[in-house]
Amino acid sequence: MCAPLSEEEAAELAPLFKAIADPVRLRLLSLIACRKGGEVCVCELTGAFDVTAPTISHHLKVLKQAGLVVSERRGTWVYYRVNPHLLERLSSLLDPRPLTATSR
Amino acid sequence: MCAPLSEEEAAELAPLFKAIADPVRLRLLSLIACRKGGEVCVCELTGAFDVTAPTISHHLKVLKQAGLVVSERRGTWVYYRVNPHLLERLSSLLDPRPLTATSR
């Protein structure tokens, strides 16, 4: 995390953090990211939560619109995977280690 | 990012992402984190933004209440530093690399 963000970068990144700043979306993201093979059928996601299928669909749509997940329809079902490049960007941004290295 | 989050973990983490999901707070956090020595006087922060000093104070308070920054008053001024442990936790959570390693 060590060039201070410009106004433009901050304006671009804040909505991504907003998209993950919800407990259901955080759990969806971690369920998708942690799946071996990197892909999860929407049919498996709805069962993992105490909320209705339309609510899960809404949250997946928010993650997708932010670019954090991508989806592909195959036959009856839609399959989700995370966008590793975008997650890595957010992860690096919050990583305090580069700072520590710089200030030594 | 590779044990799916529990409901409790997600409920605890979502407010932290909400605290950083704002362009001014993201820039404040990066300004503080990137400062050599790890510490910034509030007197230097207000000058870096097109918003009023009370607005900066409000945003610093949100970051502080979330535990993302800590502050210390010395003489006239308050000095801020980031909480590296909490940032590292958020950073690791979003890091897609452990997933890649697991699924090889």
PDB file of C-alpha atoms in Angstrom, chain A residues 1-11 13-15 17-24 26-27 29-38 50 82-85 87-88 90-97 99-100 102-104, chain B residues 1-11 13-15 17-24 26-27 29-38 50 82-85 87-88 90-97 99-100 102-104:
ATOM      1  CA  MET A   1       0.000   0.000   0.000  1.00  0.00           C
ATOM      2  CA  CYS A   2       2.537   2.631  -0.803  1.00  0.00           C
ATOM      3  CA  ALA A   3       1.869   5.372  -3.192  1.00  0.00           C
ATOM      4  CA  PRO A   4      -0.945   7.497  -1.755  1.00  0.00           C
ATOM      5  CA  LEU A   5      -4.079   7.076  -3.863  1.00  0.00           C
ATOM      6  CA  SER A   6      -5.098   9.835  -6.224  1.00  0.00           C
ATOM      7  CA  GLU A   7      -8.625  11.227  -6.082  1.00  0.00           C
ATOM      8  CA  GLU A   8      -9.447   9.343  -9.295  1.00  0.00           C
ATOM      9  CA  GLU A   9      -8.140   6.007  -8.004  1.00  0.00           C
ATOM     10  CA  ALA A  10      -9.997   6.417  -4.711  1.00  0.00           C
ATOM     11  CA  ALA A  11     -13.217   7.228  -6.572  1.00  0.00           C
ATOM     12  CA  LEU A  13     -11.886   1.797  -5.763  1.00  0.00           C
ATOM     13  CA  ALA A  14     -14.397   2.914  -3.113  1.00  0.00           C
ATOM     14  CA  PRO A  15     -17.391   1.316  -4.920  1.00  0.00           C
ATOM     15  CA  PHE A  17     -15.101  -1.975  -1.263  1.00  0.00           C
ATOM     16  CA  LYS A  18     -18.727  -0.955  -0.944  1.00  0.00           C
ATOM     17  CA  ALA A  19     -19.700  -4.001  -3.014  1.00  0.00           C
ATOM     18  CA  ILE A  20     -17.936  -6.328  -0.573  1.00  0.00           C
ATOM     19  CA  ALA A  21     -18.999  -4.405   2.568  1.00  0.00           C
ATOM     20  CA  ASP A  22     -21.977  -6.674   3.196  1.00  0.00           C
ATOM     21  CA  PRO A  23     -21.937  -9.908   5.218  1.00  0.00           C
ATOM     22  CA  VAL A  24     -23.832 -11.982   2.634  1.00  0.00           C
ATOM     23  CA  LEU A  26     -18.477 -11.346   1.743  1.00  0.00           C
ATOM     24  CA  ARG A  27     -19.584 -14.924   2.386  1.00  0.00           C
ATOM     25  CA  LEU A  29     -17.207 -14.128  -2.387  1.00  0.00           C
ATOM     26  CA  SER A  30     -15.328 -16.389   0.023  1.00  0.00           C
ATOM     27  CA  LEU A  31     -17.450 -19.427  -0.917  1.00  0.00           C
ATOM     28  CA  ILE A  32     -16.740 -18.866  -4.610  1.00  0.00           C
ATOM     29  CA  ALA A  33     -13.048 -18.021  -4.099  1.00  0.00           C
ATOM     30  CA  CYS A  34     -12.412 -21.024  -1.863  1.00  0.00           C
ATOM     31  CA  ARG A  35     -14.028 -23.600  -4.104  1.00  0.00           C
ATOM     32  CA  LYS A  36     -11.567 -26.087  -5.555  1.00  0.00           C
ATOM     33  CA  GLY A  37     -11.597 -25.505  -9.293  1.00  0.00           C
ATOM     34  CA  GLY A  38     -12.607 -21.889  -8.684  1.00  0.00           C
ATOM     35  CA  ASP A  50     -30.688 -18.391   5.365  1.00  0.00           C
ATOM     36  CA  VAL A  82     -14.037 -14.635  -8.812  1.00  0.00           C
ATOM     37  CA  ASN A  83     -12.002 -12.114 -10.813  1.00  0.00           C
ATOM     38  CA  PRO A  84      -8.532 -12.807  -9.340  1.00  0.00           C
ATOM     39  CA  HIS A  85      -6.943  -9.670 -10.842  1.00  0.00           C
ATOM     40  CA  LEU A  87      -9.187  -9.138  -5.817  1.00  0.00           C
ATOM     41  CA  GLU A  88      -5.404  -9.010  -6.001  1.00  0.00           C
ATOM     42  CA  LEU A  90      -7.702  -4.702  -3.560  1.00  0.00           C
ATOM     43  CA  SER A  91      -5.578  -7.063  -1.496  1.00  0.00           C
ATOM     44  CA  SER A  92      -2.317  -5.295  -2.449  1.00  0.00           C
ATOM     45  CA  LEU A  93      -3.852  -1.944  -1.702  1.00  0.00           C
ATOM     46  CA  LEU A  94      -4.552  -2.974   1.902  1.00  0.00           C
ATOM     47  CA  ASP A  95      -1.295  -4.861   2.402  1.00  0.00           C
ATOM     48  CA  PRO A  96       0.739  -2.976   5.022  1.00  0.00           C
ATOM     49  CA  ARG A  97       3.923  -4.956   4.249  1.00  0.00           C
ATOM     50  CA  LEU A  99       5.059   0.150   3.848  1.00  0.00           C
ATOM     51  CA  THR A 100       7.044  -1.678   6.486  1.00  0.00           C
ATOM     52  CA  THR A 102       9.883   1.071   2.731  1.00  0.00           C
ATOM     53  CA  SER A 103      10.201   2.579   6.168  1.00  0.00           C
ATOM     54  CA  ARG A 104      13.075   0.329   7.276  1.00  0.00           C
TER      55      ARG A 104
ATOM     56  CA  MET B   1      -8.750 -16.274   0.995  1.00  0.00           C
ATOM     57  CA  CYS B   2      -9.428 -19.900   1.574  1.00  0.00           C
ATOM     58  CA  ALA B   3     -11.668 -21.096   4.277  1.00  0.00           C
ATOM     59  CA  PRO B   4     -15.167 -19.803   3.519  1.00  0.00           C
ATOM     60  CA  LEU B   5     -16.124 -17.158   6.064  1.00  0.00           C
ATOM     61  CA  SER B   6     -18.580 -18.045   8.805  1.00  0.00           C
ATOM     62  CA  GLU B   7     -21.645 -15.879   9.362  1.00  0.00           C
ATOM     63  CA  GLU B   8     -19.978 -14.431  12.478  1.00  0.00           C
ATOM     64  CA  GLU B   9     -16.724 -13.579  10.699  1.00  0.00           C
ATOM     65  CA  ALA B  10     -18.595 -11.957   7.816  1.00  0.00           C
ATOM     66  CA  ALA B  11     -20.678  -9.885  10.237  1.00  0.00           C
ATOM     67  CA  LEU B  13     -15.590  -7.937   8.746  1.00  0.00           C
ATOM     68  CA  ALA B  14     -18.295  -6.232   6.663  1.00  0.00           C
ATOM     69  CA  PRO B  15     -18.258  -3.020   8.788  1.00  0.00           C
ATOM     70  CA  PHE B  17     -14.906  -2.789   4.521  1.00  0.00           C
ATOM     71  CA  LYS B  18     -17.750  -0.310   4.878  1.00  0.00           C
ATOM     72  CA  ALA B  19     -15.389   1.990   6.801  1.00  0.00           C
ATOM     73  CA  ILE B  20     -12.923   2.022   3.899  1.00  0.00           C
ATOM     74  CA  ALA B  21     -15.607   2.131   1.170  1.00  0.00           C
ATOM     75  CA  ASP B  22     -15.409   5.892   0.841  1.00  0.00           C
ATOM     76  CA  PRO B  23     -13.030   7.834  -1.447  1.00  0.00           C
ATOM     77  CA  VAL B  24     -11.895  10.304   1.237  1.00  0.00           C
ATOM     78  CA  LEU B  26      -9.435   5.432   1.277  1.00  0.00           C
ATOM     79  CA  ARG B  27      -7.160   8.376   0.512  1.00  0.00           C
ATOM     80  CA  LEU B  29      -5.749   5.547   4.882  1.00  0.00           C
ATOM     81  CA  SER B  30      -3.272   5.447   1.999  1.00  0.00           C
ATOM     82  CA  LEU B  31      -1.734   8.796   3.009  1.00  0.00           C
ATOM     83  CA  ILE B  32      -1.209   7.565   6.564  1.00  0.00           C
ATOM     84  CA  ALA B  33      -0.013   4.086   5.529  1.00  0.00           C
ATOM     85  CA  CYS B  34       2.448   5.419   2.956  1.00  0.00           C
ATOM     86  CA  ARG B  35       4.073   7.989   5.187  1.00  0.00           C
ATOM     87  CA  LYS B  36       7.691   7.182   5.968  1.00  0.00           C
ATOM     88  CA  GLY B  37       7.818   6.539   9.722  1.00  0.00           C
ATOM     89  CA  GLY B  38       4.179   5.422   9.606  1.00  0.00           C
ATOM     90  CA  ASP B  50     -10.692  19.774  -0.892  1.00  0.00           C
ATOM     91  CA  VAL B  82      -2.584   2.612  10.617  1.00  0.00           C
ATOM     92  CA  ASN B  83      -3.267  -0.643  12.466  1.00  0.00           C
ATOM     93  CA  PRO B  84      -1.093  -3.002  10.386  1.00  0.00           C
ATOM     94  CA  HIS B  85      -2.608  -6.184  11.861  1.00  0.00           C
ATOM     95  CA  LEU B  87      -5.071  -4.163   7.367  1.00  0.00           C
ATOM     96  CA  GLU B  88      -3.137  -7.378   6.915  1.00  0.00           C
ATOM     97  CA  LEU B  90      -8.344  -7.630   5.295  1.00  0.00           C
ATOM     98  CA  SER B  91      -5.596  -7.904   2.708  1.00  0.00           C
ATOM     99  CA  SER B  92      -5.158 -11.669   3.261  1.00  0.00           C
ATOM    100  CA  LEU B  93      -8.886 -12.179   3.078  1.00  0.00           C
ATOM    101  CA  LEU B  94      -9.001 -10.716  -0.431  1.00  0.00           C
ATOM    102  CA  ASP B  95      -5.781 -12.312  -1.630  1.00  0.00           C
ATOM    103  CA  PRO B  96      -6.691 -14.802  -4.367  1.00  0.00           C
ATOM    104  CA  ARG B  97      -3.221 -16.447  -4.316  1.00  0.00           C
ATOM    105  CA  LEU B  99      -6.791 -20.220  -3.597  1.00  0.00           C
ATOM    106  CA  THR B 100      -4.609 -20.670  -6.652  1.00  0.00           C
ATOM    107  CA  THR B 102      -4.796 -24.840  -3.114  1.00  0.00           C
ATOM    108  CA  SER B 103      -6.377 -25.681  -6.425  1.00  0.00           C
ATOM    109  CA  ARG B 104      -3.143 -26.697  -8.165  1.00  0.00           C
TER     110      ARG B 104
END
